[in-house]
Amino acid sequence: VADVETTGGSKGTHRMTELGFCVIEDGVIVKRFTSLINPRQPIPDFITLMTGITNAMVEGAPEEDEVIPRLLEELRVDGTVFAAHNVGFDWGFVSTAMMRSGEDVPDRERLCTCRLSRRISSGLQRHDLGSVADYYEVKIQARHRALGDAEATAEALVHMIARAKHEHEAQTLSDLLALQTSPRTKPKPIPKGHVEVMEQLKDLPDEPGVYYFYNTKKKIVYVGKAKSLKRRVQTYFQATPKNNRKVSRMMRFVRSLHWETTGTELGALLLESREIKRIQPSYNSASLDYASSAFLRFTTEDYPRLELINRIEDDNAEYYGPFRSQRMAERIQEMIVKQHGLRTCNGVLHPNTEMRPCFSYHIKLCAAPCACLQSKDDYRTSVNSAREYLSNVERGAMAKLADQMRHASENMDFERAAMLRDGIREIERVTLHAQDRPLAVSDTNVIIVVPTVDRYSTVEVFFLRSGRLALQRVVGTASRMDDLHDAVHDVFTPEPPSGPFSHRELDELRLITSWLYQRRERSATIIVNKLDVNDVCIQMEKVIRSFARTIPIDADSESYNEYSQMPEVA
C-alpha cells in the first residue's frame, strides 16, 4: 500500500518528493518504508504549505533511482498487489520513475481504496482519505506525508477487505479487484414478507444488545450486536444499500426478529460471540469458530525460555497477552530475547563444560549457559530483567520502546520509528490500561466498571480472576452494594481457578482487552492484586458512585470494528 508526495499533479512534468509504503500480510502491517526524494525541481509554495516538505529538506535527499528499488523489491514478489488511495495517481508516478531509472515495470494487479470505498462504505458521502479514515476509525498519524497516508490507507483497507468478504461475497483476490469497478445497483423495495417484522421494529429499544434474525422456518439465520438496537436493526429494513448482495439475499428470508439488551457495548460484544458459537447461524460467516490467540510464555525450566504459544496451559508458567497478531507477538519476543540474551534452543538444558557453544554465542546473542560460560544465577538475573522489561509498563518495555522511537524519529529513520510505535500499541493493548502493572495473565485480577446507556443510573461491572471472566453484572450507581461486596469476596478470596483456559475463556479475554484498548476513556479499571479485599470493595463502590455524577458522553454513531460480524448497512 503506497503513497507519494509530488511537486504537482502531472507525472510527465512533475516528480516525487517522498515515497512511503506498507506491506500487509494476513491483515497486519509487517513492513514499512519511507524516504524523501530529491525531485531536481523546485517545490511550489502551495505544495510545501500542504505537506510541510520544503526545498531545503529534499536538497540532500536520495535520487529517485536510489529509492525506487526498495519498492521494486516488494513488487517483484509473486502475488503482490499494488494498492493506493487513487491508485492511478500513485502508480503513474512510481511507474514513470521506474522507467526513468531503467527498470522494468512489474505487471501487478492494482487496487484503488477510493473506488472500493465507493462500493462498500455504506452511507459515506465523501471518499477522500480523511473521510474514509474517519469512517473506519483509523487515525492518520501524519496527514499529507507519504508514510502517514500509506499507513492510514493500509489500515482502512484491512477493514474494507473484511466488509467485502462478509457483505459482498469477495472470497478471493479476483473478487476483491472486481468489486472496485462493479456497477452500482439500485435500491430494491422492501419484501412483502416484512410486514410482520416492521411492527416488531417499533418496540426496539435504543440500548446496547444482541439481535437475532429468524427465517420462515423460525430458524435463526443471523446474530449481531449493536450499541443501539433501534438504530442498527432498522437499517436492515430500509432501502438496500448499493452492492450489498449478501445482506440483500439474507433479508429476503427474514420474517421475524428477537433481541436481548445488555448493559453496555462490551456486554453485547461478549454475548454476540457466545451466541454465534452456540447457534452457528448460516449468515454469520465470521467468528463461527474461536479465533487463535497469541501469548508469550516464560517456561518453568531451570533455564527458562520466552516462547510464543496460542493457548494457556495449567503449568504454572507466566503468560503474557493476548496479542492481536502472532506476527506482532513474534516481534516483541525477538526484541526481548535479544535485549536480555535469553536462550532460543529447545529442550531441557544440562550445562557441561565440554559443551561447544552454538552460533548464538558467537554472535553475542546468548552467553552460553549450556557450556557453563554463564552461571545459573546470572541467567536467572537475565530472565528476571526480561520479565521486568515486559511486566512494568512505565519502567520496562514501554519506556525503552518510546525512547528508541524518539531516537529513530530524530534520525529520520521513520520506518523503524513506526515499527517501534506498533510495539508500544501492542503492549498497551494487553495492559488493561493500568500503569506499572504486571501483564502476566495469572496476575490479571481486575474489576472493570463501564457506564451503561443510562449513565446516571447504572453501570456494568466485569470481574476478571487470573484472566478469566468470573462475573458480569449490571448494578445501580445509587443502590446498596452488599451483594456486590459478597461477590468480590467470593471471586477474589479463594485460590485462583486452575486448569487450562477453554476456548471461550480465551475468546472473552481477547474481546475484553481489545474493547478496553479502543474504549478506555469510557471505563474504569480497579487492580485487585495488591489490595486487601475490603479495600477493593471500598474502591469499587467509590468508582461506581462516581459515575452517577459523570457528565454524559455523547453517544457515538454505529461503527465497524474488528469483532463486529456485519457492519451497519445504511
XYZ file of C-alpha atoms in Angstrom:
570
model
C 0.000 0.000 0.000
C 1.813 3.105 -1.252
C 1.535 6.873 -1.219
C 3.616 9.539 -2.936
C 4.049 13.253 -2.396
C 4.951 15.212 -5.513
C 5.738 18.660 -6.886
C 2.413 18.663 -8.760
C -0.283 16.608 -10.429
C 1.278 15.613 -13.749
C 3.529 12.568 -13.851
C 5.217 13.820 -17.013
C 6.422 17.199 -15.817
C 6.362 16.771 -12.044
C 8.264 14.381 -9.807
C 8.056 12.691 -6.429
C 9.307 14.414 -3.284
C 8.533 11.479 -0.972
C 7.614 7.802 -1.215
C 6.123 5.707 1.566
C 4.686 2.200 1.545
C 3.495 -0.570 3.858
C 3.466 -4.312 3.273
C 0.377 -6.121 4.579
C 0.357 -9.854 5.242
C -2.587 -11.634 6.881
C -4.236 -8.323 7.720
C -1.223 -6.941 9.596
C 1.353 -4.344 8.508
C 4.649 -6.244 8.609
C 6.979 -3.771 6.920
C 7.244 -0.039 6.303
C 9.478 2.188 4.226
C 9.650 5.917 3.625
C 12.163 8.291 2.099
C 12.307 11.851 0.873
C 13.357 12.165 -2.775
C 15.246 14.947 -4.500
C 12.888 15.946 -7.348
C 15.511 18.052 -9.136
C 12.938 20.832 -9.500
C 11.510 23.438 -7.126
C 8.564 22.563 -4.874
C 5.675 25.039 -5.303
C 4.727 27.035 -2.212
C 1.217 25.581 -2.033
C 2.658 22.038 -2.001
C 5.006 22.964 0.841
C 2.098 24.510 2.712
C 0.081 21.294 2.375
C 2.804 18.684 3.010
C 5.400 20.557 5.024
C 8.113 19.312 2.624
C 10.482 22.151 1.734
C 13.174 22.557 -0.895
C 15.791 22.505 1.870
C 14.508 19.137 3.127
C 14.907 17.421 -0.254
C 18.126 19.117 -1.302
C 20.299 16.375 0.170
C 17.739 13.575 -0.181
C 18.371 10.435 -2.286
C 17.624 10.437 -6.016
C 14.541 8.544 -7.220
C 16.704 5.792 -8.756
C 18.092 5.132 -5.248
C 14.643 4.884 -3.651
C 12.580 3.072 -6.307
C 14.499 -0.252 -5.889
C 13.074 -0.582 -2.355
C 9.547 -0.596 -3.797
C 10.534 -2.842 -6.689
C 11.907 -5.384 -4.225
C 8.389 -5.842 -2.830
C 6.562 -5.635 -6.171
C 8.668 -8.446 -7.626
C 7.327 -10.897 -5.051
C 4.781 -13.147 -6.773
C 1.181 -12.369 -5.943
C 1.858 -8.850 -4.702
C -0.863 -6.246 -5.332
C -0.151 -2.524 -5.546
C -2.774 -0.534 -3.622
C -3.267 3.174 -3.029
C -5.997 5.727 -2.448
C -6.472 6.919 -6.041
C -4.133 4.255 -7.306
C -3.835 5.724 -10.816
C -2.084 8.820 -9.464
C 0.433 6.965 -7.293
C 1.102 4.202 -9.819
C 1.616 6.781 -12.567
C 4.421 8.469 -10.645
C 6.189 5.319 -9.419
C 5.987 3.531 -12.797
C 7.329 6.619 -14.584
C 10.187 6.782 -12.078
C 10.914 3.085 -12.708
C 11.212 3.689 -16.422
C 13.435 6.740 -15.922
C 15.650 4.573 -13.732
C 15.964 1.943 -16.457
C 13.924 -0.631 -14.512
C 11.269 -2.942 -15.907
C 7.808 -2.061 -14.629
C 6.301 -5.149 -12.916
C 2.926 -6.261 -14.242
C 0.991 -6.227 -10.973
C -2.686 -6.023 -10.123
C -3.698 -2.625 -8.760
C -6.323 -1.877 -6.127
C -7.853 1.554 -5.528
C -9.142 2.008 -1.990
C -11.077 5.096 -3.052
C -13.058 3.110 -5.656
C -13.502 0.204 -3.257
C -14.846 2.541 -0.587
C -17.439 3.912 -3.024
C -18.789 0.375 -3.432
C -18.841 -0.832 0.158
C -18.726 2.077 2.662
C -22.475 2.318 3.156
C -23.787 5.823 3.804
C -20.439 7.595 3.339
C -20.861 10.655 1.116
C -17.208 11.637 0.578
C -14.471 9.121 -0.133
C -11.285 11.152 0.238
C -8.708 9.536 2.531
C -9.636 11.694 5.516
C -13.328 10.775 5.269
C -12.626 7.076 4.730
C -10.196 7.005 7.660
C -12.790 8.629 9.935
C -15.447 6.161 8.774
C -13.290 3.162 9.719
C -11.957 4.829 12.897
C -8.401 4.992 11.586
C -6.156 7.744 12.938
C -3.837 9.367 10.390
C -0.544 9.980 12.172
C 0.914 12.375 9.594
C -1.582 13.704 7.031
C -0.167 14.555 3.602
C 3.093 12.766 4.347
C 3.771 9.591 2.392
C 4.113 7.066 5.210
C 1.327 8.573 7.313
C -1.140 8.415 4.422
C 0.065 4.959 3.344
C -0.427 3.597 6.884
C -3.926 5.038 7.115
C -4.810 3.617 3.700
C -3.471 0.208 4.708
C -5.453 0.094 7.959
C -8.643 1.225 6.209
C -8.059 -1.409 3.525
C -7.951 -4.172 6.158
C -11.405 -3.075 7.350
C -12.709 -2.857 3.785
C -11.466 -6.354 2.954
C -13.384 -7.719 5.967
C -16.522 -5.895 4.861
C -16.120 -7.030 1.241
C -15.777 -10.616 2.436
C -18.741 -10.618 4.790
C -21.202 -8.481 2.816
C -20.223 -8.865 -0.825
C -19.006 -12.450 -1.106
C -15.480 -11.334 -2.060
C -13.753 -14.593 -1.118
C -10.762 -14.298 -3.470
C -8.408 -11.608 -4.684
C -10.155 -11.630 -8.061
C -13.483 -10.964 -6.322
C -11.996 -8.009 -4.448
C -10.432 -6.496 -7.564
C -13.679 -6.911 -9.488
C -15.674 -5.278 -6.687
C -13.840 -1.955 -7.027
C -15.209 -1.472 -10.551
C -18.541 -3.303 -10.279
C -21.683 -1.372 -11.288
C -23.733 0.158 -8.517
C -27.093 -1.499 -8.013
C -30.282 0.446 -7.392
C -32.144 0.151 -4.079
C -34.798 -2.558 -4.015
C -38.229 -2.306 -2.394
C -38.845 -3.948 0.977
C -40.202 -7.529 0.561
C -43.896 -8.066 1.344
C -42.951 -10.685 3.928
C -41.561 -7.973 6.188
C -44.970 -6.637 7.179
C -44.939 -8.525 10.497
C -41.359 -7.674 11.260
C -41.978 -3.972 10.625
C -44.358 -3.992 13.583
C -41.656 -5.508 15.789
C -39.256 -2.724 14.847
C -41.426 -0.213 16.707
C -40.585 -1.886 20.022
C -36.802 -1.904 19.581
C -35.046 -0.092 22.464
C -32.322 2.492 21.995
C -29.928 0.368 24.066
C -26.941 -1.938 23.523
C -27.729 -5.568 22.909
C -27.788 -8.566 20.597
C -30.382 -9.183 17.881
C -31.469 -12.400 16.148
C -32.997 -12.729 12.658
C -35.354 -15.693 12.043
C -36.324 -17.112 8.643
C -39.666 -18.545 7.509
C -38.898 -21.806 9.335
C -38.319 -19.989 12.645
C -34.607 -20.736 12.442
C -32.002 -18.159 13.483
C -30.021 -17.174 10.382
C -28.059 -14.225 11.771
C -26.870 -12.849 15.126
C -25.458 -9.345 15.521
C -24.598 -6.836 18.236
C -25.333 -3.126 18.424
C -24.673 -0.119 20.622
C -28.240 0.905 19.762
C -30.596 -1.921 18.789
C -33.124 0.555 17.373
C -30.660 2.327 15.075
C -28.794 -0.757 13.930
C -31.654 -3.151 13.238
C -33.809 -0.571 11.460
C -31.078 -0.032 8.874
C -31.544 -3.583 7.586
C -35.176 -2.874 6.697
C -34.565 0.361 4.865
C -33.751 0.531 1.142
C -30.996 -1.946 0.361
C -27.585 -0.234 0.092
C -25.575 -0.387 -3.085
C -23.893 -3.668 -3.893
C -24.739 -5.265 -0.538
C -25.599 -8.600 -2.069
C -25.188 -10.789 0.981
C -27.424 -8.629 3.153
C -29.989 -8.365 0.327
C -30.187 -12.135 -0.031
C -30.436 -12.678 3.719
C -33.207 -10.113 4.166
C -35.398 -11.876 1.596
C -35.774 -14.738 4.080
C -36.072 -12.789 7.353
C -39.585 -12.948 8.800
C -39.173 -12.140 12.496
C -36.633 -10.936 14.999
C -35.764 -11.162 18.655
C -33.381 -9.141 20.787
C -31.736 -9.156 24.179
C -30.500 -5.956 25.793
C -27.186 -5.747 27.615
C -25.874 -3.064 29.888
C -23.021 -1.978 27.642
C -21.491 -2.445 24.230
C -18.847 -4.694 25.819
C -21.605 -6.888 27.232
C -23.184 -7.062 23.768
C -19.839 -7.954 22.216
C -19.324 -10.867 24.621
C -22.894 -12.153 24.237
C -22.729 -11.943 20.444
C -19.556 -14.025 20.348
C -21.013 -16.691 22.648
C -24.273 -16.900 20.720
C -22.619 -17.194 17.318
C -20.505 -20.114 18.550
C -23.562 -21.745 20.136
C -26.088 -21.260 17.307
C -23.794 -21.299 14.233
C -26.125 -19.086 12.111
C -25.820 -19.592 8.365
C -25.206 -15.892 7.574
C -22.552 -15.300 10.251
C -19.653 -16.327 8.069
C -17.133 -14.818 10.501
C -16.438 -15.896 14.101
C -18.236 -19.232 13.832
C -15.039 -20.694 15.253
C -12.825 -19.343 18.002
C -10.021 -17.099 16.792
C -6.476 -18.122 17.607
C -4.758 -16.007 20.275
C -1.051 -15.257 20.626
C 0.682 -15.301 24.028
C 4.271 -15.097 25.240
C 5.272 -17.596 27.942
C 8.242 -17.844 30.281
C 8.799 -21.580 30.685
C 9.263 -23.143 34.135
C 12.613 -24.790 33.324
C 15.811 -24.183 35.297
C 16.939 -22.043 32.359
C 13.623 -20.531 31.205
C 12.863 -19.597 27.606
C 10.425 -16.980 26.281
C 8.300 -18.742 23.716
C 5.296 -17.973 21.542
C 2.167 -20.039 22.163
C -1.530 -19.872 21.237
C -3.103 -21.362 24.359
C -2.809 -21.201 28.163
C -1.935 -24.480 29.871
C -2.145 -25.403 33.561
C 1.637 -25.429 34.016
C 2.335 -22.570 36.486
C 4.149 -20.680 33.753
C 3.767 -16.931 33.244
C 1.730 -15.986 30.171
C 1.557 -12.503 28.657
C -1.113 -11.391 26.217
C -3.278 -11.923 24.297
C -1.585 -10.082 21.447
C -3.632 -9.021 18.444
C -1.475 -10.837 15.928
C 1.072 -13.620 16.029
C 3.465 -11.566 13.929
C 3.463 -8.704 16.435
C 3.982 -11.141 19.316
C 6.956 -12.567 17.403
C 8.466 -9.089 17.092
C 8.136 -8.403 20.814
C 9.525 -11.859 21.613
C 12.532 -11.291 19.354
C 13.163 -7.853 20.854
C 13.114 -9.139 24.447
C 15.194 -12.262 23.736
C 17.898 -10.204 22.002
C 17.857 -7.459 24.628
C 18.408 -9.907 27.502
C 20.368 -12.742 25.919
C 17.794 -15.461 26.546
C 18.434 -18.853 25.042
C 16.479 -19.931 21.960
C 17.464 -23.605 21.907
C 14.749 -26.155 22.677
C 14.663 -28.771 25.390
C 15.989 -29.068 28.913
C 19.449 -27.601 29.431
C 22.186 -29.705 31.070
C 25.215 -27.374 31.400
C 28.529 -29.063 30.711
C 31.990 -27.571 30.343
C 32.586 -29.982 27.450
C 29.656 -28.485 25.514
C 30.524 -26.391 22.468
C 28.540 -23.112 22.371
C 26.219 -22.690 19.411
C 26.256 -19.906 16.828
C 24.109 -17.621 19.027
C 27.009 -17.352 21.486
C 29.486 -16.350 18.805
C 27.249 -13.527 17.546
C 26.708 -12.368 21.153
C 23.001 -13.225 21.354
C 23.464 -15.727 24.193
C 26.040 -16.094 26.967
C 26.137 -19.914 26.619
C 24.853 -21.231 29.950
C 24.882 -24.639 28.213
C 28.705 -24.579 28.274
C 28.870 -23.135 31.824
C 30.061 -19.793 30.442
C 27.134 -18.176 32.237
C 26.074 -19.306 35.702
C 22.532 -20.327 36.539
C 22.168 -17.322 38.853
C 23.364 -14.920 36.169
C 20.987 -16.435 33.641
C 18.117 -16.124 36.136
C 19.041 -12.471 36.583
C 18.691 -12.013 32.831
C 15.296 -13.749 32.893
C 14.107 -11.555 35.755
C 15.297 -8.496 33.856
C 13.343 -9.650 30.807
C 10.270 -10.226 32.971
C 10.625 -6.730 34.439
C 11.096 -5.316 30.947
C 7.831 -6.856 29.789
C 5.861 -6.560 33.012
C 6.363 -2.983 34.107
C 4.703 -0.634 31.691
C 6.383 2.571 32.836
C 9.933 1.388 33.584
C 10.194 -1.510 31.184
C 9.429 -2.175 27.554
C 7.127 0.811 27.069
C 9.684 3.344 28.260
C 12.534 1.782 26.284
C 10.428 1.485 23.135
C 9.361 5.115 23.465
C 12.990 6.248 23.841
C 14.032 4.176 20.833
C 11.114 5.544 18.802
C 12.073 9.153 19.598
C 15.705 8.437 18.700
C 14.664 6.854 15.382
C 12.425 9.825 14.547
C 15.191 12.325 15.337
C 17.459 10.402 12.975
C 14.791 10.400 10.229
C 14.508 6.593 10.454
C 10.727 6.694 10.122
C 10.399 3.037 9.158
C 11.956 1.880 12.460
C 10.037 4.528 14.410
C 6.750 3.204 13.020
C 7.679 -0.388 13.894
C 8.533 0.642 17.464
C 5.245 2.541 17.716
C 3.435 -0.666 16.757
C 5.217 -2.441 19.596
C 4.096 0.228 22.067
C 0.486 -0.028 20.877
C 0.511 -3.806 21.145
C 1.804 -3.758 24.715
C -0.766 -1.063 25.560
C -3.430 -3.342 24.148
C -2.756 -6.061 26.739
C -2.180 -3.882 29.818
C -5.864 -3.172 30.595
C -4.645 0.431 30.780
C -3.154 0.334 34.237
C 0.266 1.796 34.891
C 3.196 -0.236 36.112
C 1.162 -3.455 36.346
C 2.318 -6.994 35.552
C 0.951 -8.199 32.264
C 1.005 -11.879 33.198
C -2.427 -13.409 32.657
C -2.241 -15.102 36.070
C -1.983 -11.617 37.635
C -4.918 -10.186 35.727
C -7.197 -9.759 38.729
C -9.238 -6.695 37.916
C -12.682 -5.139 38.193
C -13.835 -3.182 35.150
C -16.649 -0.651 35.549
C -18.397 0.559 32.386
C -21.291 3.074 32.375
C -24.424 1.844 30.631
C -26.505 3.837 28.170
C -28.389 5.122 31.226
C -25.160 6.610 32.526
C -26.518 8.301 35.636
C -28.355 5.232 36.950
C -26.461 2.020 36.182
C -23.052 0.589 35.325
C -21.949 -2.852 34.210
C -19.157 -4.497 36.196
C -16.847 -7.260 34.996
C -14.668 -9.300 37.380
C -11.590 -10.981 35.884
C -9.883 -13.563 38.113
C -6.493 -14.699 36.819
C -7.538 -13.623 33.336
C -10.900 -15.460 33.369
C -14.227 -13.628 33.269
C -15.759 -14.582 36.629
C -18.697 -12.171 36.950
C -20.672 -9.801 34.747
C -23.479 -7.749 36.296
C -25.424 -4.502 35.852
C -25.792 -2.532 39.099
C -27.339 0.774 40.057
C -25.000 3.640 40.879
C -27.104 4.526 43.932
C -28.120 1.019 45.022
C -26.877 -0.948 48.053
C -23.617 -2.762 47.352
C -23.921 -5.635 49.836
C -24.419 -8.318 47.170
C -21.573 -6.950 45.067
C -19.278 -6.866 48.099
C -20.110 -10.522 48.719
C -19.290 -11.243 45.070
C -15.879 -9.570 45.470
C -15.085 -11.871 48.403
C -16.420 -14.935 46.548
C -14.343 -14.259 43.447
C -11.074 -12.878 44.790
C -10.632 -14.562 48.195
C -10.371 -18.278 47.181
C -7.403 -19.764 45.392
C -7.414 -18.820 41.684
C -9.044 -21.247 39.238
C -6.791 -23.920 37.801
C -6.689 -25.879 34.592
C -6.023 -24.805 31.010
C -8.086 -21.960 29.564
C -11.062 -23.010 27.479
C -11.625 -21.569 24.003
C -14.429 -19.448 25.412
C -12.253 -18.044 28.222
C -9.507 -17.125 25.753
C -12.075 -15.509 23.472
C -13.527 -13.447 26.327
C -10.076 -12.253 27.424
C -9.254 -11.259 23.836
C -12.520 -9.362 23.364
C -12.283 -7.542 26.691
C -8.680 -6.381 26.242
C -9.352 -5.249 22.676
C -12.516 -3.357 23.643
C -10.762 -1.618 26.533
C -7.966 -0.543 24.216
C -10.448 1.134 21.868
C -12.842 2.478 24.537
C -10.537 3.046 27.519
C -11.810 6.580 28.162
C -15.301 5.208 28.890
C -14.431 2.817 31.695
C -12.571 2.477 34.993
C -10.289 -0.418 35.969
C -9.509 -1.448 39.556
C -6.400 -3.586 40.044
C -7.063 -6.147 42.778
C -3.638 -7.807 43.030
C -2.043 -5.782 45.847
C -5.209 -4.646 47.617
C -6.971 -6.122 50.602
C -10.391 -7.443 49.574
C -12.150 -4.966 51.875
C -10.174 -2.130 50.294
C -11.227 -3.431 46.881
C -14.877 -3.182 47.945
C -14.390 0.392 49.136
C -12.602 1.458 45.939
C -15.120 -0.323 43.702
C -18.079 1.341 45.433
C -16.390 4.733 45.150
C -15.853 4.240 41.398
C -19.434 3.079 40.837
C -20.861 6.036 42.778
C -18.671 8.447 40.799
C -20.405 7.525 37.548
C -23.668 8.933 38.928
C -22.036 12.371 38.792
C -20.278 11.929 35.471
C -21.066 14.317 32.635
C -22.778 12.257 29.920
C -20.658 11.169 26.978
C -22.178 11.824 23.557
C -23.366 8.589 22.026
C -21.246 7.518 19.083
C -22.717 6.512 15.790
C -22.562 2.842 14.862
C -19.130 1.892 13.646
C -17.408 -1.188 12.341
C -14.672 -2.800 14.402
C -12.570 -5.905 14.063
C -15.002 -8.022 16.107
C -18.327 -6.930 14.567
C -19.884 -9.650 12.463
C -21.581 -7.446 9.900
C -21.250 -3.668 9.768
C -24.227 -1.370 9.610
C -25.893 -1.427 6.221
C -27.121 2.119 5.745
